Short mmCIF file of C-alpha atoms in Angstrom, two decimals:
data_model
loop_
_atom_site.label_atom_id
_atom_site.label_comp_id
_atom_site.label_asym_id
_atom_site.label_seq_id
_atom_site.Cartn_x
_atom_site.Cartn_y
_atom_site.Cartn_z
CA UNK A 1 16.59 -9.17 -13.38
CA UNK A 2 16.35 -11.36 -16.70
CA UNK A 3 13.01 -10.23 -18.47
CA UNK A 4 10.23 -13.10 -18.70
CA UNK A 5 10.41 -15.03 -22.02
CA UNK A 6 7.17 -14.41 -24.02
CA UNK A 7 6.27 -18.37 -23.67
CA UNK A 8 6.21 -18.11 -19.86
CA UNK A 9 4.01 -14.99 -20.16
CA UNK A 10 1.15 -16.29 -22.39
CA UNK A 11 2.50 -20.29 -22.96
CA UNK A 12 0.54 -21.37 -26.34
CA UNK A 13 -1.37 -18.36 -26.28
CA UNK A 14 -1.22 -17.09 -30.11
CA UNK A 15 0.53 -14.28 -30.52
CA UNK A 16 -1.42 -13.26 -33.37
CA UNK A 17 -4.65 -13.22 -31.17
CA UNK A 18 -2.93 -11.05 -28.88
CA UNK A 19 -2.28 -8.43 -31.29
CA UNK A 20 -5.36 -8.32 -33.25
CA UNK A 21 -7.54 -7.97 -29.95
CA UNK A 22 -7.83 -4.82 -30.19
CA UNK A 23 -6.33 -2.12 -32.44
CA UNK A 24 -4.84 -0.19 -29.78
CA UNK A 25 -4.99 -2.19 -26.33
CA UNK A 26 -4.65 -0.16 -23.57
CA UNK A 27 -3.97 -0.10 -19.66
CA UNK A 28 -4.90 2.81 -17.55
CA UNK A 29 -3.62 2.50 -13.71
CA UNK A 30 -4.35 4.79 -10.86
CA UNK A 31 -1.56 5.57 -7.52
CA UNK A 32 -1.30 7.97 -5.12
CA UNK A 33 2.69 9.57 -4.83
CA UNK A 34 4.04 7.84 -1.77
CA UNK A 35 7.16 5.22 -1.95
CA UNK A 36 4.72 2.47 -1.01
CA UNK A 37 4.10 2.34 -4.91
CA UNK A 38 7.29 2.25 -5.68
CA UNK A 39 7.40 -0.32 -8.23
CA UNK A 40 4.36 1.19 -10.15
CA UNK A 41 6.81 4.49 -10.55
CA UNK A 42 9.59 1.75 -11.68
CA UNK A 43 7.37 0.23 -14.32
CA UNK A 44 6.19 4.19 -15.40
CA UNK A 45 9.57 5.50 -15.39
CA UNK A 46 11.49 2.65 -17.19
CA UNK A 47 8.00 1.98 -19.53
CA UNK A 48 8.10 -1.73 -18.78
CA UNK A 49 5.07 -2.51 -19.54
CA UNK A 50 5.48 -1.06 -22.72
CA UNK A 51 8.67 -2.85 -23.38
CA UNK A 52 7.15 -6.63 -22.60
CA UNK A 53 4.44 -5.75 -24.19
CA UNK A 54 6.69 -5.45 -27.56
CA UNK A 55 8.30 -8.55 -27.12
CA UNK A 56 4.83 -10.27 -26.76
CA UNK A 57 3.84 -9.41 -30.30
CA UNK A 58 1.69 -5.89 -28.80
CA UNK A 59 3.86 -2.98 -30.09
CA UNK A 60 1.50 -0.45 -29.31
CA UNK A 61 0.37 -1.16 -26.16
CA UNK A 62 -1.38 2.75 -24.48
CA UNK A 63 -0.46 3.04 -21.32
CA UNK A 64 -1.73 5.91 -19.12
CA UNK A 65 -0.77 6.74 -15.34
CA UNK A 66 -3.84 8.62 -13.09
CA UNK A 67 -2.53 10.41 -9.95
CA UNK A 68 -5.45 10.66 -6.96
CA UNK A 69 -5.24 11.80 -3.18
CA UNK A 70 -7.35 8.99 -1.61
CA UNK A 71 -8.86 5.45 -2.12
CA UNK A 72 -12.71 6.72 -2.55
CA UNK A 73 -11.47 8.53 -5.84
CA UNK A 74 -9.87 5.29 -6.73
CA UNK A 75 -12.84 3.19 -5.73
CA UNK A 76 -15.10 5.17 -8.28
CA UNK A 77 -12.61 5.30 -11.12
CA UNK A 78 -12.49 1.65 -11.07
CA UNK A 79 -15.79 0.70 -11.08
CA UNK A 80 -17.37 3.76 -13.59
CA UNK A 81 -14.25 2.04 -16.34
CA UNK A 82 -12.15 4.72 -16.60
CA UNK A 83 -8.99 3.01 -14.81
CA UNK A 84 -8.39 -0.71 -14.84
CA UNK A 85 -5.87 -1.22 -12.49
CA UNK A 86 -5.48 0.46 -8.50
CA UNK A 87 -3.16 1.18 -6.43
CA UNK A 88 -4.50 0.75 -3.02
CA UNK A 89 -3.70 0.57 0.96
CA UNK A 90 -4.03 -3.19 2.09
CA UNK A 91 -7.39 -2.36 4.60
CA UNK A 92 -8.88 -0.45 1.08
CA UNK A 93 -8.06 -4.05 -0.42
CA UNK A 94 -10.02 -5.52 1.50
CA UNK A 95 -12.83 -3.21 2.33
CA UNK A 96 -13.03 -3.35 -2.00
CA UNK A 97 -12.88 -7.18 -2.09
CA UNK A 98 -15.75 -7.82 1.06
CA UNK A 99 -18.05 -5.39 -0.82
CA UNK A 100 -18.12 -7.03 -4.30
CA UNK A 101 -17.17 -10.69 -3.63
CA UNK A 102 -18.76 -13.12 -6.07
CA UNK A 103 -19.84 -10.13 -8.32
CA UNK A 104 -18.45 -9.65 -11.93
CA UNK A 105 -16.56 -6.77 -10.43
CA UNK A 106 -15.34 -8.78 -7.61
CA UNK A 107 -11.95 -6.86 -7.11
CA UNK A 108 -8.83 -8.97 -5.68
CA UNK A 109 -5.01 -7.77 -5.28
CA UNK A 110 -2.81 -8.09 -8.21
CA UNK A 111 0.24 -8.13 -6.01
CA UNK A 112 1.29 -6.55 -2.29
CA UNK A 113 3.85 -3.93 -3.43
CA UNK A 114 5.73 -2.88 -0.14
CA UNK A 115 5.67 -3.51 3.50
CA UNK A 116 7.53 -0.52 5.30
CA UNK A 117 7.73 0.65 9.09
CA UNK A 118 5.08 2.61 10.56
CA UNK A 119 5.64 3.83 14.14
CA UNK A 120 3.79 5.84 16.89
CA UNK A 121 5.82 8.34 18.33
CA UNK A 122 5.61 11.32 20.93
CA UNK A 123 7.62 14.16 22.10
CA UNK A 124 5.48 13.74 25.32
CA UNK A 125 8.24 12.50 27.99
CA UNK A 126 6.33 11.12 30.56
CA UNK A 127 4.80 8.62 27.86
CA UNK A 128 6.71 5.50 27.56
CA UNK A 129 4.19 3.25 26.55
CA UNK A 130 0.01 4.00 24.91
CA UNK A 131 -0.80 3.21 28.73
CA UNK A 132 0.22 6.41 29.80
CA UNK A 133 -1.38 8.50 27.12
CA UNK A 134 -4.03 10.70 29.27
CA UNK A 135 -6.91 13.58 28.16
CA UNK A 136 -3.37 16.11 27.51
CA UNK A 137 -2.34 14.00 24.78
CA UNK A 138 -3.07 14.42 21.72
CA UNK A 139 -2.59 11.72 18.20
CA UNK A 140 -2.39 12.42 14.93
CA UNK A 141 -3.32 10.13 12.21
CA UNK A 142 -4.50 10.93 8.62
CA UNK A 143 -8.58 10.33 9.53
CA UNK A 144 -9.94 9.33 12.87
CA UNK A 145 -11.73 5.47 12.96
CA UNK A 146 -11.10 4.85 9.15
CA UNK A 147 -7.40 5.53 8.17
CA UNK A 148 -4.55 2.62 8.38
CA UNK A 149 -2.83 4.26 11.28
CA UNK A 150 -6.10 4.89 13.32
CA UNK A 151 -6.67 0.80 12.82
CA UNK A 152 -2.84 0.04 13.79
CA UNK A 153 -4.49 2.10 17.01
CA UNK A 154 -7.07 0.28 17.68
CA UNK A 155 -5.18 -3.06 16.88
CA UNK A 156 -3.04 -1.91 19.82
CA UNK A 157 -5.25 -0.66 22.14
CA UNK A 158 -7.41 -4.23 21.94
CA UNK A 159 -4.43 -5.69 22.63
CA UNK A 160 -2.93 -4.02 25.69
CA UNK A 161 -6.81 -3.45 27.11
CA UNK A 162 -8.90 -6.56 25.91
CA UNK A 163 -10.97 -6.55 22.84
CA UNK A 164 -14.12 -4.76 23.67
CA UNK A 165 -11.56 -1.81 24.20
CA UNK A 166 -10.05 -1.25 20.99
CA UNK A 167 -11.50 2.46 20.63
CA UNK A 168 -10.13 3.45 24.14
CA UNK A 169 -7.17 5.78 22.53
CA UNK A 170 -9.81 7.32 19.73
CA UNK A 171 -11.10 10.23 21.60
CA UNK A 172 -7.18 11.26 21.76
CA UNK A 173 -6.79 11.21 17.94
CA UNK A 174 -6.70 14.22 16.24
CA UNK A 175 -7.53 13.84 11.80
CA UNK A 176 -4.17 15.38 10.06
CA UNK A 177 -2.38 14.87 6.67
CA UNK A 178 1.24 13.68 7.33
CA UNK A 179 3.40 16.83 6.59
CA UNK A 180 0.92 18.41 8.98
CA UNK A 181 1.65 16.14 11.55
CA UNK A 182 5.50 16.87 11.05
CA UNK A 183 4.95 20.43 11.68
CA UNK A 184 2.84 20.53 14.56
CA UNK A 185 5.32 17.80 16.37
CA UNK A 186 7.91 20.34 15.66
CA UNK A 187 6.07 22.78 17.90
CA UNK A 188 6.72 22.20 21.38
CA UNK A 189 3.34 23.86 22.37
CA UNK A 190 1.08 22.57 19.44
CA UNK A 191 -1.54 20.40 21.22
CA UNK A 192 -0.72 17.28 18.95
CA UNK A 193 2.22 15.98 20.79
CA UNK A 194 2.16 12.37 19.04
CA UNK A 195 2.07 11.34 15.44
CA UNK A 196 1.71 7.53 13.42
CA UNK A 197 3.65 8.39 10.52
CA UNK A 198 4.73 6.91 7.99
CA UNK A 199 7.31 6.91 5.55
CA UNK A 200 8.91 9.46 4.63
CA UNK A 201 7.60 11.38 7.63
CA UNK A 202 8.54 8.40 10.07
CA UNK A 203 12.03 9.53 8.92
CA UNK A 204 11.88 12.85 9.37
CA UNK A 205 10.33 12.87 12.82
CA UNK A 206 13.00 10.36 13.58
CA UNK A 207 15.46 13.33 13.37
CA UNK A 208 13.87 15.64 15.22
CA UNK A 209 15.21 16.63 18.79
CA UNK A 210 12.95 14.99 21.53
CA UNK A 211 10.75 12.79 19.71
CA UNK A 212 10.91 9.07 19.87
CA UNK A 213 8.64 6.07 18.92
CA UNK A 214 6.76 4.45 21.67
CA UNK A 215 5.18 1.64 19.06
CA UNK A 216 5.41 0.25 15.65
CA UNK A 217 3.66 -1.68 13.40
CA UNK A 218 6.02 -5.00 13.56
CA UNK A 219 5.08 -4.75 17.96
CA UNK A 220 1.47 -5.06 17.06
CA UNK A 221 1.44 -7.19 14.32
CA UNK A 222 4.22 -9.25 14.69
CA UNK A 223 5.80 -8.28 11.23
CA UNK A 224 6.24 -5.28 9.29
CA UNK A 225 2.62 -5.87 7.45
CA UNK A 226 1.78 -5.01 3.86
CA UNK A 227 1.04 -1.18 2.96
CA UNK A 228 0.32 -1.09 -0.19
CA UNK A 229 -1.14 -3.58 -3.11
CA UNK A 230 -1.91 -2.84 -6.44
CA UNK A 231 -5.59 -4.58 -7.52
CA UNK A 232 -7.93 -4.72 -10.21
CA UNK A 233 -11.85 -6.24 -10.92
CA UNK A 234 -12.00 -10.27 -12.11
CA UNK A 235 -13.84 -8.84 -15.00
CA UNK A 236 -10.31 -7.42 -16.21
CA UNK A 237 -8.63 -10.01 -15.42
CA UNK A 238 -10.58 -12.26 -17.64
CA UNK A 239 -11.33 -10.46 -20.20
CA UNK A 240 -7.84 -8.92 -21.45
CA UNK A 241 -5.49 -11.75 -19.57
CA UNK A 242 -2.74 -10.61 -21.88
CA UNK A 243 -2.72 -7.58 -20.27
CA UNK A 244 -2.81 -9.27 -17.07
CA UNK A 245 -0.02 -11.49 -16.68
CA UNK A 246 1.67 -8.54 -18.41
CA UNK A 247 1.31 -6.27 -15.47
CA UNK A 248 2.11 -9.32 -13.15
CA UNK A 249 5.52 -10.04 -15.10
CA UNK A 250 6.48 -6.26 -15.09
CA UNK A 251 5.45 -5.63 -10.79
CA UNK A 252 7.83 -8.83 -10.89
CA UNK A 253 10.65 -6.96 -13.08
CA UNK A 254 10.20 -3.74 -11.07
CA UNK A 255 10.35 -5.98 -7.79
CA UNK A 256 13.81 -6.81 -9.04
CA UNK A 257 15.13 -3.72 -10.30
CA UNK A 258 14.58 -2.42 -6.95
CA UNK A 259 15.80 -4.94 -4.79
CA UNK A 260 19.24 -4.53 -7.48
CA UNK A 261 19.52 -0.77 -7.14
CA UNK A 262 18.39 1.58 -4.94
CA UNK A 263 19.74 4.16 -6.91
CA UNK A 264 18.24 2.85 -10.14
CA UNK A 265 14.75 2.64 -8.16
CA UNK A 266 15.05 6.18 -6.27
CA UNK A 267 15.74 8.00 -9.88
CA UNK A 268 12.12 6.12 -11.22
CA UNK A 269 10.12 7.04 -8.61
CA UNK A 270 11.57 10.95 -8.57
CA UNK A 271 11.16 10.59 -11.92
CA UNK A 272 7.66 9.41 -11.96
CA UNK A 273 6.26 11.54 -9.74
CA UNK A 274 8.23 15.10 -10.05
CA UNK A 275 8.72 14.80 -6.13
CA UNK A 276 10.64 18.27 -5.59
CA UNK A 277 9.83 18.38 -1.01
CA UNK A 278 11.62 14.84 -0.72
CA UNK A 279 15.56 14.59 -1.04
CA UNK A 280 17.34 12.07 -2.89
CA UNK A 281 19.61 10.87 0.39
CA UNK A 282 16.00 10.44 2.39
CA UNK A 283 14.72 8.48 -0.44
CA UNK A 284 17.73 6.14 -0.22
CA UNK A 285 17.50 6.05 3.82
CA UNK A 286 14.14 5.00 2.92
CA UNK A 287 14.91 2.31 0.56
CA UNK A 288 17.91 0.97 1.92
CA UNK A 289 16.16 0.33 5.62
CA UNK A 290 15.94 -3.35 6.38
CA UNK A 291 12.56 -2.61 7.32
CA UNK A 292 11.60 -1.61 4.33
CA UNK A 293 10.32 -4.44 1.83
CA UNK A 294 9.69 -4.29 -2.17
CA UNK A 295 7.65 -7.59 -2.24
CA UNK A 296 5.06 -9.43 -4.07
CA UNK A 297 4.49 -11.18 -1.12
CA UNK A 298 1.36 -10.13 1.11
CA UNK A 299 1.91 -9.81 4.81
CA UNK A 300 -0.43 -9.37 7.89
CA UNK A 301 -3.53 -9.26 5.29
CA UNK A 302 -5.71 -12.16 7.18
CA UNK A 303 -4.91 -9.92 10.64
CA UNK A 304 -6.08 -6.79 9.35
CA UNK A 305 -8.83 -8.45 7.53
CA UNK A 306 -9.79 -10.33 10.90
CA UNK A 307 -9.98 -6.87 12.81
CA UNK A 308 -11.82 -5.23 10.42
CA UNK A 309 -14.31 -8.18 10.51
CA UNK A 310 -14.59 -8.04 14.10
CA UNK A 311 -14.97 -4.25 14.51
CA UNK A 312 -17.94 -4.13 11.47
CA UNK A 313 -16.29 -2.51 9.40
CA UNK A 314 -16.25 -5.20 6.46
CA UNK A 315 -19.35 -7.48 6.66
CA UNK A 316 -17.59 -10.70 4.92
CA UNK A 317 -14.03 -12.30 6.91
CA UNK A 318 -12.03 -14.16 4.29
CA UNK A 319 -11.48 -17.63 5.24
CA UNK A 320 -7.53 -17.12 4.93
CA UNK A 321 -5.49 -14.11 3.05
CA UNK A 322 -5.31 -16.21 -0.33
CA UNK A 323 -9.03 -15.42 -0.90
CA UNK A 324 -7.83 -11.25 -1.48
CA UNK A 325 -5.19 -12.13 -4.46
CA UNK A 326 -5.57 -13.82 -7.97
CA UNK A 327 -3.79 -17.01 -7.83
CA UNK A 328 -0.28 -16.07 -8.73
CA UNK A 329 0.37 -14.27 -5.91
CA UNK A 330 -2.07 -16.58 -3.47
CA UNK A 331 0.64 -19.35 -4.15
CA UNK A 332 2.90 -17.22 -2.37
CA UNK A 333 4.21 -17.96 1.43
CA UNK A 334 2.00 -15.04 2.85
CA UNK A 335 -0.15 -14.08 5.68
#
């Protein structure tokens, strides 16, 4: 994918302003390790935003990569200065954006980065469906009420037993980080028999004798929503907008890259993160599903944003998706 010409960038922005800003600008961005941020680890590995940075007339742009666990670690890096761009789930998004709307922090998405399968599966053979899960069962999902996967839960149960029911299958869940899941639904007698994984566990667990998916994200939503989204404060946005549409024209380069070469994108995110438990060919399954989607395009944001509203757990509803993202990616066909 062609690089963005420096006039499309910044248009009759001086360059000379640009580079005299500041004597060394600087970015700082904050991920977590999982493929969902793949083209962060595409724009680190292959220094992108170093490199359009150059040709903008900012040779020495600093650029610094932060590696946390969770979103709460995120959330406070943001906000105390020390990073200026996050990579977050697309329910933190929104949980950041409802709690500092119309403030000069007011934090909105930058860009979705990926919408990949997420499935709930059991080794449990008498359950065919989430209406035959019973008091033996037992789910896994990263944190009970508040993670992603204990949502899509909810989301499903409120849709197979009425809305005032959407916590029915919660007393069932069990809180577990993913490779721990993997390893108790490889015991036949541990007492977590299901799991909603994601990728690259989905994957494995898709291998193993026995276990099949009874759900996935695309049944309950519709479509295969948005994962992960990378997002930053207004205040950055408008005070260092070189920066800005610099990050937005490398996500776009990385978006490309990827969609290009798998190959190409699988050696920048091994190479970004030092991933030694993940193989190369799983990588590639990963990236090579149909399913899987390396797109600036947000998806299923105004349904989980609905839900959340609904259930109390964000106080403001957006009127439609586009209020979450800055305006180059709210132009986009999403939902």
């Amino acid at each position: 994918m062609a690089r963005w010409p420096v006039a499309i960038l910044f248009g009759a922005m001086s360059l000379a302003t640009l580079s005299q800003a500041s004597a060394q600008p600087e970015i700082r961005i904050s991920r977590t390790t999982t493929m969902a941020y793949l083209p962060l680890m595409v724009i680190e590995h292959e220094k992108l935003l170093e490199q359009l940075a150059a040709q903008a007339g900012i040779p020495n742009l600093k650029v610094s990569y932060h590696t946390f666990t969770g979103p709460s670690a995120q959330f406070d890096a943001l906000f105390s200065g020390n990073v200026d761009v996050v990579a977050v789930g697309s329910t933190a998004l929104i949980t950041l954006w409802a709690r500092t709307k119309g403030t000069q922090n007011e934090v909105k998405g930058i860009s979705a980065l990926a919408s990949m399968p997420i499935a709930l599966s059991t080794r449990n053979p008498q359950v065919k469906s989430i209406r035959d899960f019973s008091d033996r069962d037992r789910i896994a999902v990263p944190s009970v009420q508040v993670s992603f996967q204990a949502m899509l839960l909810q989301m499903a149960a409120a849709k197979e037993w009425g809305a005032e029911n959407y916590k029915k299958l919660d007393p069932l869940t069990v809180g577990l980080g993913q490779m721990d899941a993997v390893a108790a639904m490889a015991q036949p007698t541990h007492e977590v028999n299901s799991d909603f994984a994601t990728p690259p566990f989905l994957y494995i667990e898709r291998e193993m004798p026995g276990i099949r998916p009874i759900i996935t994200m695309k049944e309950i939503l519709g479509e295969n929503g948005t994962i992960g989204t990378a997002a930053t404060t207004t205040r950055f946005r408008t005070t260092k907008p070189e920066l800005y549409k610099i990050l937005h024209a490398a996500l776009a380069e990385a978006m490309g890259i990827i969609a290009a070469d798998k190959g190409r994108a699988v050696d920048g995110y091994l190479g970004a993160t030092g991933d030694k438990k993940t193989t190369r060919d799983m990588l590639l399954k990963i990236a090579n599903d149909p399913d899987v989607e390396f797109n600036m395009t947000p998806r299923a944001m105004k349904s989980y944003a609905d839900f959340m509203f609904k259930t109390g757990s964000i106080k403001r509803q957006p009127e439609n998706w586009k209020e979450l993202f800055f305006s180059e990616t709210a132009q986009l066909n999403g939902s």
